[in-house]
Amino acid sequence: MKGEETIVIDDTTLRDGEQTAGVVFTLEEKKRIAIMLDEMGVGEIECGIPAMGAQEIESVRALMALDLKARLITWNRALVQDIQASLDAGVRAVDISLSVSDIHIEHKLRKSRDWVKEQLKRALGFAKSHDLYVCVGGEDSSRADLDFLVELMTIARQMGADRFRFCDTLGVLDPFTTYAKVAYLRERTPLDLEVHTHNDLGMATANAVAGVRAGARFVNTTVNGLGERAGNAALEEVVMALKHACGRDPGIDTRRFVELSRFVAGASCRPVPEWKAIVGESVFSHESGLHADGVLKNPTNYEGFDPAEVGLSRRLVLGKHSGSHGLSHRLRQIGVELGRLEALDLLERVRSFSQRNKRPLTDHELLVMCRGYLAQGQF
Ligand code: MN
């Protein structure tokens, strides 16, 4: 594994995220997302596809006008006209994407590897003649011949490209294979690598992390894992996984993850499930007796990180699996003091209420239950 270099997050919520079937952001939403990402310390924002036309060019221009610290980069096919559109939009960094797997070369492009190399040279030559920062994007890298990728990366590097994007376009890799492939490329060329992963098999985050561990210095993410089909690697998951599972802090202000997630969920009309890793509403809810007891004694017993770190808060839920410690704690919070035997009686009542109603109790329901007891002397 290569050394502990700084990891650069390239968030593509505004490009691959918006490419999700049915998702459209207004310009105001794009601006707000870009500003939040920038304030949180994201180093690079992939912000659109100028080749789409005048409206997209205007939108990229407006984002450039925000004068953010983050580098704005656009997505382009390996065509001079696409890169010209990016120049027209005023950006100084481009991703130049080309299909690199034989499957795509033969069945999508109906061309040859040599043709792909020529496309790369022409597009990259044009971009470099305009002094652009260039990421060469290898579409379908995961199914490509690795030695062909080395060949492309070597050409790219000789012509002044700044990095190569290894794309698991279809989300078909596992973390072990991702690691092996990225490490293979890393060993054979000094060109910086980026990983772009998709979640079709539920492994986008794991694959992104594996790519970083294999030496990729750049990693593509989207907020909430928005993106084509099953989505991309989620920004909040990749950052927290790097930080907590790998001890590699990408330097992002994680405390705004929930705020950012809620905003993108609204703007994309893609609600976040309450159990979604890192930002789901209920990922710090504890109900079961053992867990609630453990958390009350010391949160680190059952929380891998402090909920405040991502802008969430802990919740103790009273329901079918609750225990007496959790119940007494909640009762004290709502100002009710019960003896131990009374609390145990009440616990039975709480559990059966939850069983019957298939949900936890609200504070109000708990209070009503307690009042009934105090009035009648029994439950
Ligand atoms: Mn993609």
Short mmCIF file of C-alpha atoms in Angstrom, two decimals, residues 14-275:
data_model
loop_
_atom_site.label_atom_id
_atom_site.label_comp_id
_atom_site.label_asym_id
_atom_site.label_seq_id
_atom_site.Cartn_x
_atom_site.Cartn_y
_atom_site.Cartn_z
CA LEU A 14 -24.12 17.71 -9.33
CA ARG A 15 -23.10 15.49 -12.28
CA ASP A 16 -23.52 11.72 -11.68
CA GLY A 17 -26.01 12.51 -8.92
CA GLU A 18 -28.16 14.59 -11.23
CA GLN A 19 -27.75 11.89 -13.88
CA THR A 20 -29.97 9.65 -11.73
CA ALA A 21 -33.06 8.86 -13.80
CA GLY A 22 -35.68 11.46 -12.94
CA VAL A 23 -33.50 13.79 -10.87
CA VAL A 24 -33.15 17.46 -11.76
CA PHE A 25 -31.67 20.25 -9.64
CA THR A 26 -32.52 23.90 -10.10
CA LEU A 27 -29.61 26.28 -10.39
CA GLU A 28 -30.33 27.63 -6.91
CA GLU A 29 -30.19 24.10 -5.52
CA LYS A 30 -26.93 23.42 -7.36
CA LYS A 31 -25.42 26.57 -5.91
CA ARG A 32 -26.50 25.74 -2.42
CA ILE A 33 -25.14 22.18 -2.67
CA ALA A 34 -21.84 23.44 -4.09
CA ILE A 35 -21.49 26.04 -1.33
CA MET A 36 -22.19 23.48 1.39
CA LEU A 37 -19.70 21.00 -0.09
CA ASP A 38 -17.12 23.76 -0.34
CA GLU A 39 -17.67 24.98 3.22
CA MET A 40 -17.37 21.43 4.48
CA GLY A 41 -13.95 21.05 2.87
CA VAL A 42 -14.66 18.96 -0.24
CA GLY A 43 -11.67 19.57 -2.51
CA GLU A 44 -13.29 19.11 -5.86
CA ILE A 45 -16.82 19.32 -7.23
CA GLU A 46 -17.83 17.72 -10.52
CA CYS A 47 -20.44 20.20 -11.54
CA GLY A 48 -21.96 19.36 -14.90
CA ILE A 49 -21.68 18.43 -18.56
CA PRO A 50 -21.25 21.62 -20.64
CA ALA A 51 -21.62 19.64 -23.89
CA MET A 52 -25.32 19.29 -22.99
CA GLY A 53 -25.87 22.83 -24.20
CA ALA A 54 -26.33 26.48 -23.39
CA GLN A 55 -28.32 26.00 -20.19
CA GLU A 56 -25.75 23.67 -18.65
CA ILE A 57 -22.95 26.04 -19.68
CA GLU A 58 -24.77 28.89 -17.92
CA SER A 59 -25.20 26.76 -14.84
CA VAL A 60 -21.49 25.87 -14.72
CA ARG A 61 -20.65 29.55 -15.23
CA ALA A 62 -22.87 30.49 -12.30
CA LEU A 63 -21.14 27.92 -10.12
CA MET A 64 -17.72 29.24 -11.21
CA ALA A 65 -18.90 32.73 -10.26
CA LEU A 66 -19.32 31.56 -6.66
CA ASP A 67 -15.52 31.61 -6.50
CA LEU A 68 -15.32 28.57 -4.25
CA LYS A 69 -12.15 27.14 -2.76
CA ALA A 70 -13.02 23.75 -4.27
CA ARG A 71 -11.86 23.03 -7.79
CA LEU A 72 -14.79 22.75 -10.19
CA ILE A 73 -14.45 20.07 -12.83
CA THR A 74 -16.77 19.15 -15.69
CA TRP A 75 -17.52 15.84 -17.38
CA ASN A 76 -16.69 15.49 -21.08
CA ARG A 77 -16.60 12.82 -23.71
CA ALA A 78 -13.17 12.54 -25.34
CA LEU A 79 -14.23 15.02 -27.99
CA VAL A 80 -12.76 18.41 -28.79
CA GLN A 81 -16.26 19.89 -29.04
CA ASP A 82 -17.09 18.76 -25.50
CA ILE A 83 -13.90 20.25 -24.10
CA GLN A 84 -14.56 23.44 -26.04
CA ALA A 85 -17.97 23.64 -24.33
CA SER A 86 -16.20 23.32 -20.98
CA LEU A 87 -13.82 26.11 -21.96
CA ASP A 88 -16.87 28.19 -22.90
CA ALA A 89 -18.26 27.52 -19.43
CA GLY A 90 -15.09 28.92 -17.93
CA VAL A 91 -13.81 25.89 -16.01
CA ARG A 92 -10.12 25.12 -15.69
CA ALA A 93 -10.47 21.39 -14.98
CA VAL A 94 -12.05 18.64 -17.06
CA ASP A 95 -12.76 14.95 -16.80
CA ILE A 96 -12.27 13.43 -20.25
CA SER A 97 -14.15 10.16 -20.35
CA LEU A 98 -13.62 7.28 -22.76
CA SER A 99 -14.74 3.69 -22.84
CA VAL A 100 -11.82 1.43 -22.05
CA SER A 101 -13.22 -2.10 -21.82
CA ASP A 102 -13.23 -4.34 -24.88
CA ILE A 103 -16.94 -4.92 -24.28
CA HIS A 104 -17.62 -1.18 -24.68
CA ILE A 105 -15.03 -0.71 -27.43
CA GLU A 106 -16.49 -3.53 -29.52
CA HIS A 107 -20.18 -3.42 -28.69
CA LYS A 108 -20.82 0.22 -27.86
CA LEU A 109 -18.27 2.19 -29.88
CA ARG A 110 -17.76 -0.54 -32.52
CA LYS A 111 -14.15 0.61 -32.75
CA SER A 112 -10.72 -0.68 -31.73
CA ARG A 113 -8.29 -0.09 -28.88
CA ASP A 114 -6.12 1.92 -31.29
CA TRP A 115 -9.07 4.16 -32.06
CA VAL A 116 -9.55 4.77 -28.32
CA LYS A 117 -5.87 5.72 -27.97
CA GLU A 118 -6.17 8.17 -30.85
CA GLN A 119 -9.31 9.72 -29.31
CA LEU A 120 -7.46 10.15 -26.05
CA LYS A 121 -4.47 11.79 -27.71
CA ARG A 122 -6.60 14.21 -29.67
CA ALA A 123 -8.86 15.23 -26.77
CA LEU A 124 -6.09 15.38 -24.21
CA GLY A 125 -3.83 17.29 -26.59
CA PHE A 126 -6.57 19.87 -27.08
CA ALA A 127 -7.25 20.17 -23.34
CA LYS A 128 -3.57 20.51 -22.50
CA SER A 129 -3.03 23.08 -25.23
CA HIS A 130 -5.53 25.16 -23.23
CA ASP A 131 -3.67 24.43 -20.04
CA LEU A 132 -6.57 22.60 -18.39
CA TYR A 133 -6.25 20.30 -15.40
CA VAL A 134 -7.20 16.90 -16.80
CA CYS A 135 -8.60 13.77 -15.26
CA VAL A 136 -8.77 10.96 -17.83
CA GLY A 137 -11.87 8.92 -17.03
CA GLY A 138 -11.77 5.25 -17.92
CA GLU A 139 -15.39 4.25 -18.39
CA ASP A 140 -15.94 0.58 -17.54
CA SER A 141 -12.37 0.26 -16.22
CA SER A 142 -13.47 -2.59 -13.99
CA ARG A 143 -14.06 -4.85 -17.01
CA ALA A 144 -11.07 -3.58 -19.00
CA ASP A 145 -7.78 -5.31 -19.67
CA LEU A 146 -5.47 -3.90 -16.99
CA ASP A 147 -2.47 -3.74 -19.29
CA PHE A 148 -4.49 -1.69 -21.75
CA LEU A 149 -5.28 0.67 -18.87
CA VAL A 150 -1.56 0.90 -18.09
CA GLU A 151 -0.96 1.75 -21.74
CA LEU A 152 -3.62 4.48 -21.67
CA MET A 153 -2.33 5.84 -18.37
CA THR A 154 1.19 5.98 -19.77
CA ILE A 155 0.02 7.95 -22.80
CA ALA A 156 -2.06 10.18 -20.54
CA ARG A 157 0.86 10.88 -18.24
CA GLN A 158 3.28 11.57 -21.09
CA MET A 159 0.83 14.08 -22.50
CA GLY A 160 0.45 15.87 -19.18
CA ALA A 161 -2.79 14.42 -17.77
CA ASP A 162 -3.10 14.93 -14.03
CA ARG A 163 -4.85 11.73 -13.02
CA PHE A 164 -6.74 8.67 -14.19
CA ARG A 165 -10.24 7.80 -13.01
CA PHE A 166 -10.79 4.10 -12.53
CA CYS A 167 -14.55 3.64 -12.99
CA ASP A 168 -16.51 0.64 -11.84
CA THR A 169 -19.22 1.95 -14.11
CA LEU A 170 -21.56 -1.01 -13.61
CA GLY A 171 -20.81 -1.60 -9.95
CA VAL A 172 -19.69 -5.18 -10.52
CA LEU A 173 -16.52 -5.36 -8.43
CA ASP A 174 -15.98 -6.45 -4.85
CA PRO A 175 -13.52 -4.68 -2.52
CA PHE A 176 -10.82 -7.35 -2.89
CA THR A 177 -10.82 -7.18 -6.68
CA THR A 178 -10.97 -3.39 -6.58
CA TYR A 179 -7.95 -3.35 -4.31
CA ALA A 180 -6.03 -5.77 -6.56
CA LYS A 181 -6.82 -3.86 -9.76
CA VAL A 182 -6.02 -0.42 -8.36
CA ALA A 183 -2.82 -1.73 -6.76
CA TYR A 184 -1.82 -3.28 -10.10
CA LEU A 185 -2.16 0.11 -11.83
CA ARG A 186 -0.52 1.94 -8.96
CA GLU A 187 2.56 -0.27 -9.18
CA ARG A 188 2.96 0.26 -12.91
CA THR A 189 2.43 3.98 -13.35
CA PRO A 190 3.05 7.03 -11.17
CA LEU A 191 -0.06 8.81 -12.51
CA ASP A 192 -2.46 9.71 -9.69
CA LEU A 193 -5.55 7.50 -9.47
CA GLU A 194 -9.15 8.17 -8.63
CA VAL A 195 -11.85 5.59 -7.95
CA HIS A 196 -15.42 5.99 -9.15
CA THR A 197 -17.67 3.25 -7.84
CA HIS A 198 -21.32 2.27 -8.21
CA ASN A 199 -23.62 0.53 -5.79
CA ASP A 200 -25.32 -2.13 -7.93
CA LEU A 201 -24.13 -4.90 -5.61
CA GLY A 202 -24.27 -2.73 -2.49
CA MET A 203 -20.49 -2.32 -2.44
CA ALA A 204 -19.88 1.21 -3.73
CA THR A 205 -18.57 2.52 -0.41
CA ALA A 206 -16.52 -0.61 0.29
CA ASN A 207 -15.02 -0.46 -3.20
CA ALA A 208 -14.21 3.24 -2.88
CA VAL A 209 -12.46 2.58 0.42
CA ALA A 210 -10.61 -0.41 -1.07
CA GLY A 211 -9.44 1.81 -3.94
CA VAL A 212 -8.11 4.39 -1.50
CA ARG A 213 -6.33 1.72 0.50
CA ALA A 214 -4.76 0.44 -2.72
CA GLY A 215 -3.33 3.90 -3.35
CA ALA A 216 -5.97 5.98 -5.12
CA ARG A 217 -5.62 9.54 -3.87
CA PHE A 218 -8.91 10.79 -5.30
CA VAL A 219 -12.33 9.37 -4.63
CA ASN A 220 -15.65 10.13 -6.32
CA THR A 221 -18.74 10.41 -4.13
CA THR A 222 -22.30 11.71 -4.15
CA VAL A 223 -24.44 12.92 -1.25
CA ASN A 224 -26.79 10.14 -0.09
CA GLY A 225 -25.20 7.88 -2.71
CA LEU A 226 -27.37 9.43 -5.39
CA GLY A 227 -26.44 8.37 -8.92
CA GLU A 228 -27.19 6.21 -11.93
CA ARG A 229 -29.19 3.03 -11.18
CA ALA A 230 -28.33 1.94 -7.61
CA GLY A 231 -26.22 5.06 -7.15
CA ASN A 232 -22.62 5.97 -6.36
CA ALA A 233 -20.48 5.75 -3.24
CA ALA A 234 -22.09 8.02 -0.63
CA LEU A 235 -19.98 10.99 0.45
CA GLU A 236 -20.97 10.63 4.09
CA GLU A 237 -20.25 6.89 4.13
CA VAL A 238 -16.89 7.11 2.37
CA VAL A 239 -15.67 9.93 4.63
CA MET A 240 -16.81 8.27 7.85
CA ALA A 241 -15.50 4.85 6.75
CA LEU A 242 -12.10 6.29 5.86
CA LYS A 243 -12.00 8.12 9.17
CA HIS A 244 -13.27 5.40 11.49
CA ALA A 245 -12.47 2.12 9.74
CA CYS A 246 -9.18 3.12 8.10
CA GLY A 247 -7.83 5.92 10.29
CA ARG A 248 -7.57 8.21 7.25
CA ASP A 249 -9.28 11.54 7.83
CA PRO A 250 -10.10 13.34 4.57
CA GLY A 251 -10.54 16.59 6.51
CA ILE A 252 -14.25 17.13 5.94
CA ASP A 253 -16.52 18.97 8.40
CA THR A 254 -18.72 15.95 9.01
CA ARG A 255 -21.05 17.78 11.44
CA ARG A 256 -23.03 19.10 8.49
CA PHE A 257 -23.65 15.71 6.85
CA VAL A 258 -27.25 15.50 8.05
CA GLU A 259 -28.04 19.05 6.95
CA LEU A 260 -26.49 18.38 3.53
CA SER A 261 -28.20 15.00 3.22
CA ARG A 262 -31.64 16.45 4.03
CA PHE A 263 -31.17 19.25 1.54
CA VAL A 264 -30.09 16.93 -1.29
CA ALA A 265 -32.89 14.49 -0.42
CA GLY A 266 -35.41 17.29 -0.84
CA ALA A 267 -33.85 18.75 -3.98
CA SER A 268 -33.58 15.33 -5.63
CA CYS A 269 -36.99 14.15 -4.38
CA ARG A 270 -35.22 11.00 -3.14
CA PRO A 271 -36.03 10.63 0.57
CA VAL A 272 -33.36 9.06 2.76
CA PRO A 273 -34.44 5.82 4.48
CA GLU A 274 -34.37 6.22 8.25
CA TRP A 275 -31.89 3.34 8.54
#
